PDB file of C-alpha atoms in Angstrom:
ATOM      1  CA  MET A  24      59.243  47.307  11.652  1.00 81.00           C
ATOM      2  CA  HIS A  25      62.261  46.647  13.856  1.00 78.00           C
ATOM      3  CA  GLU A  26      64.330  45.355  10.930  1.00 85.00           C
ATOM      4  CA  ALA A  27      63.407  48.315   8.707  1.00 87.00           C
ATOM      5  CA  LEU A  28      64.395  50.814  11.400  1.00 88.00           C
ATOM      6  CA  LEU A  29      67.643  48.956  12.053  1.00 87.00           C
ATOM      7  CA  PHE A  30      68.393  49.036   8.321  1.00 88.00           C
ATOM      8  CA  LEU A  31      67.747  52.809   8.160  1.00 91.00           C
ATOM      9  CA  HIS A  32      69.708  53.495  11.357  1.00 90.00           C
ATOM     10  CA  ASN A  33      72.653  51.596   9.899  1.00 90.00           C
ATOM     11  CA  TRP A  34      72.661  53.362   6.533  1.00 92.00           C
ATOM     12  CA  VAL A  35      72.056  56.852   7.906  1.00 94.00           C
ATOM     13  CA  ARG A  36      75.165  56.277  10.080  1.00 93.00           C
ATOM     14  CA  TRP A  37      77.379  56.359   6.992  1.00 94.00           C
ATOM     15  CA  ALA A  38      75.804  59.570   5.704  1.00 96.00           C
ATOM     16  CA  VAL A  39      76.228  61.216   9.115  1.00 97.00           C
ATOM     17  CA  LEU A  40      79.887  60.184   9.307  1.00 96.00           C
ATOM     18  CA  LEU A  41      80.501  61.613   5.825  1.00 97.00           C
ATOM     19  CA  PHE A  42      78.673  64.831   6.722  1.00 97.00           C
ATOM     20  CA  GLY A  43      80.747  65.029   9.900  1.00 97.00           C
ATOM     21  CA  LEU A  44      83.953  64.731   7.916  1.00 97.00           C
ATOM     22  CA  TRP A  45      82.700  67.407   5.512  1.00 97.00           C
ATOM     23  CA  ALA A  46      81.840  69.723   8.436  1.00 96.00           C
ATOM     24  CA  LEU A  47      85.268  69.098   9.946  1.00 95.00           C
ATOM     25  CA  LEU A  48      87.042  69.980   6.706  1.00 95.00           C
ATOM     26  CA  ARG A  49      84.805  72.985   5.982  1.00 94.00           C
ATOM     27  CA  PRO A  50      83.337  74.333   9.241  1.00 92.00           C
ATOM     28  CA  GLU A  51      80.678  76.440   7.566  1.00 93.00           C
ATOM     29  CA  THR A  52      76.915  76.656   7.824  1.00 95.00           C
ATOM     30  CA  ARG A  53      75.922  74.259   5.029  1.00 96.00           C
ATOM     31  CA  PRO A  54      78.210  71.313   5.932  1.00 96.00           C
ATOM     32  CA  GLY A  55      77.463  71.898   9.620  1.00 96.00           C
ATOM     33  CA  ALA A  56      73.731  71.861   8.972  1.00 97.00           C
ATOM     34  CA  PHE A  57      73.961  68.600   7.037  1.00 97.00           C
ATOM     35  CA  PHE A  58      75.962  67.074   9.891  1.00 97.00           C
ATOM     36  CA  ALA A  59      73.805  68.362  12.756  1.00 97.00           C
ATOM     37  CA  HIS A  60      70.467  67.648  11.103  1.00 98.00           C
ATOM     38  CA  GLY A  61      71.587  64.271   9.764  1.00 97.00           C
ATOM     39  CA  LEU A  62      72.686  63.379  13.275  1.00 97.00           C
ATOM     40  CA  THR A  63      69.305  64.540  14.583  1.00 97.00           C
ATOM     41  CA  LEU A  64      67.614  62.119  12.181  1.00 97.00           C
ATOM     42  CA  GLN A  65      69.980  59.370  13.328  1.00 96.00           C
ATOM     43  CA  VAL A  66      69.156  59.986  16.990  1.00 95.00           C
ATOM     44  CA  VAL A  67      65.408  60.054  16.290  1.00 95.00           C
ATOM     45  CA  LEU A  68      65.690  56.755  14.416  1.00 95.00           C
ATOM     46  CA  GLY A  69      67.667  55.341  17.345  1.00 92.00           C
ATOM     47  CA  VAL A  70      65.087  56.439  19.912  1.00 91.00           C
ATOM     48  CA  VAL A  71      62.224  54.942  17.894  1.00 92.00           C
ATOM     49  CA  LEU A  72      64.294  51.795  17.387  1.00 89.00           C
ATOM     50  CA  ALA A  73      64.835  51.541  21.152  1.00 85.00           C
ATOM     51  CA  PHE A  74      61.072  51.480  21.704  1.00 86.00           C
ATOM     52  CA  VAL A  75      60.431  48.693  19.188  1.00 88.00           C
ATOM     53  CA  SER A  76      63.620  46.633  19.603  1.00 82.00           C
ATOM     54  CA  PRO A  77      63.169  43.437  21.612  1.00 81.00           C
ATOM     55  CA  TYR A  78      66.931  43.461  22.300  1.00 76.00           C
ATOM     56  CA  PHE A  79      66.893  46.935  23.835  1.00 74.00           C
ATOM     57  CA  GLN A  80      63.713  46.249  25.783  1.00 74.00           C
ATOM     58  CA  GLY A  81      65.402  43.184  27.278  1.00 75.00           C
ATOM     59  CA  LEU A  82      68.396  45.303  28.241  1.00 73.00           C
ATOM     60  CA  LEU A  83      66.159  47.811  29.981  1.00 72.00           C
ATOM     61  CA  ALA A  84      64.392  45.041  31.884  1.00 74.00           C
ATOM     62  CA  ALA A  85      67.754  43.838  33.233  1.00 74.00           C
ATOM     63  CA  PHE A  86      69.630  47.151  33.199  1.00 76.00           C
ATOM     64  CA  GLY A  87      71.687  46.557  36.341  1.00 79.00           C
ATOM     65  CA  GLU A  88      72.716  43.128  35.125  1.00 80.00           C
ATOM     66  CA  ALA A  89      73.695  44.535  31.719  1.00 74.00           C
ATOM     67  CA  MET A  90      75.836  47.203  33.353  1.00 78.00           C
ATOM     68  CA  ARG A  91      77.633  44.652  35.526  1.00 80.00           C
ATOM     69  CA  ALA A  92      78.144  42.222  32.651  1.00 78.00           C
ATOM     70  CA  GLY A  93      79.835  44.840  30.461  1.00 75.00           C
ATOM     71  CA  GLY A  94      80.619  44.134  26.831  1.00 80.00           C
ATOM     72  CA  GLU A  95      77.933  44.462  24.194  1.00 80.00           C
ATOM     73  CA  ALA A  96      75.072  44.662  26.704  1.00 78.00           C
ATOM     74  CA  ARG A  97      76.611  47.614  28.533  1.00 79.00           C
ATOM     75  CA  PHE A  98      77.559  49.303  25.264  1.00 83.00           C
ATOM     76  CA  PHE A  99      73.957  49.363  24.018  1.00 80.00           C
ATOM     77  CA  ALA A 100      72.368  49.952  27.442  1.00 78.00           C
ATOM     78  CA  ALA A 101      74.438  53.049  28.182  1.00 80.00           C
ATOM     79  CA  GLU A 102      77.353  54.070  25.988  1.00 85.00           C
ATOM     80  CA  HIS A 103      75.797  53.939  22.508  1.00 89.00           C
ATOM     81  CA  TRP A 104      72.852  56.243  23.068  1.00 87.00           C
ATOM     82  CA  VAL A 105      74.590  58.569  25.551  1.00 92.00           C
ATOM     83  CA  GLY A 106      77.422  59.088  23.055  1.00 95.00           C
ATOM     84  CA  GLY A 107      74.878  59.833  20.335  1.00 95.00           C
ATOM     85  CA  LEU A 108      73.173  62.479  22.456  1.00 95.00           C
ATOM     86  CA  VAL A 109      76.471  64.104  23.454  1.00 97.00           C
ATOM     87  CA  ALA A 110      77.581  64.168  19.801  1.00 97.00           C
ATOM     88  CA  LEU A 111      74.224  65.682  18.843  1.00 97.00           C
ATOM     89  CA  GLY A 112      74.670  68.534  21.312  1.00 97.00           C
ATOM     90  CA  LEU A 113      78.223  69.190  20.152  1.00 97.00           C
ATOM     91  CA  ALA A 114      77.211  69.158  16.473  1.00 97.00           C
ATOM     92  CA  HIS A 115      74.406  71.651  17.061  1.00 97.00           C
ATOM     93  CA  ALA A 116      76.723  73.875  19.110  1.00 97.00           C
ATOM     94  CA  GLY A 117      79.190  73.761  16.213  1.00 97.00           C
ATOM     95  CA  LEU A 118      76.419  74.648  13.788  1.00 97.00           C
ATOM     96  CA  ALA A 119      75.414  77.635  15.920  1.00 97.00           C
ATOM     97  CA  ARG A 120      79.027  78.869  15.918  1.00 96.00           C
ATOM     98  CA  ALA A 121      79.326  78.358  12.156  1.00 96.00           C
ATOM     99  CA  ARG A 122      76.094  80.288  11.518  1.00 95.00           C
ATOM    100  CA  LYS A 123      77.286  83.225  13.615  1.00 94.00           C
ATOM    101  CA  GLY A 124      80.755  83.140  12.054  1.00 90.00           C
ATOM    102  CA  ARG A 125      82.348  82.655  15.469  1.00 91.00           C
ATOM    103  CA  PRO A 126      85.518  80.611  15.977  1.00 92.00           C
ATOM    104  CA  GLY A 127      85.341  77.155  17.481  1.00 92.00           C
ATOM    105  CA  ALA A 128      82.986  75.459  15.033  1.00 95.00           C
ATOM    106  CA  ARG A 129      85.723  73.138  13.747  1.00 96.00           C
ATOM    107  CA  LEU A 130      86.625  72.081  17.300  1.00 97.00           C
ATOM    108  CA  LEU A 131      83.003  71.332  18.163  1.00 97.00           C
ATOM    109  CA  PHE A 132      82.514  69.371  14.927  1.00 97.00           C
ATOM    110  CA  ALA A 133      85.722  67.436  15.657  1.00 97.00           C
ATOM    111  CA  LEU A 134      84.567  66.610  19.187  1.00 97.00           C
ATOM    112  CA  ALA A 135      81.142  65.547  17.909  1.00 97.00           C
ATOM    113  CA  LEU A 136      82.709  63.335  15.261  1.00 97.00           C
ATOM    114  CA  GLY A 137      85.125  61.838  17.816  1.00 97.00           C
ATOM    115  CA  VAL A 138      82.349  61.001  20.274  1.00 97.00           C
ATOM    116  CA  LEU A 139      80.299  59.613  17.415  1.00 96.00           C
ATOM    117  CA  LEU A 140      83.126  57.354  16.274  1.00 95.00           C
ATOM    118  CA  LEU A 141      83.432  56.010  19.821  1.00 95.00           C
ATOM    119  CA  SER A 142      79.679  55.380  19.937  1.00 93.00           C
ATOM    120  CA  VAL A 143      79.437  53.330  16.743  1.00 92.00           C
ATOM    121  CA  PRO A 144      79.171  49.578  17.330  1.00 90.00           C
ATOM    122  CA  TRP A 145      82.137  48.634  15.146  1.00 87.00           C
ATOM    123  CA  PHE A 146      81.847  45.028  16.360  1.00 84.00           C
ATOM    124  CA  ARG A 147      78.479  44.668  14.577  1.00 79.00           C
ATOM    125  CA  PRO A 148      78.032  44.239  10.793  1.00 74.00           C
ATOM    126  CA  LEU A 149      79.139  47.449   9.124  1.00 79.00           C
ATOM    127  CA  VAL A 150      76.581  47.139   6.326  1.00 78.00           C
ATOM    128  CA  ARG A 151      73.125  45.591   6.669  1.00 72.00           C
ATOM    129  CA  LEU A 152      71.410  44.429   3.520  1.00 68.00           C
TER     130      LEU A 152
END
């Protein structure tokens, strides 16, 4: 189950990044909804993955050690999932602005996409088969 969730989490990432780019270029309701709701799916997959992943469970067991060690351990113990949650909030705030026709949706989508790009583990395989 862990491998299947990791596979899905990896592939949904690319869809979310494309939807984020679309929402940035056209800050309207439909692109914003695809971005925000795709990111919601990505976060849900990540949370479920955290519960079944032996790697993440090991990080939680030695959280303080992972934070001191830095590198990949710290990235997944703290930065990866916090960045995803922050991006999720920004994307939904952008969607709310786009739905109401208020200015600022593009800025919120840009911030969400920026945080998301910083939260992607680019040092891991970009495509899992």
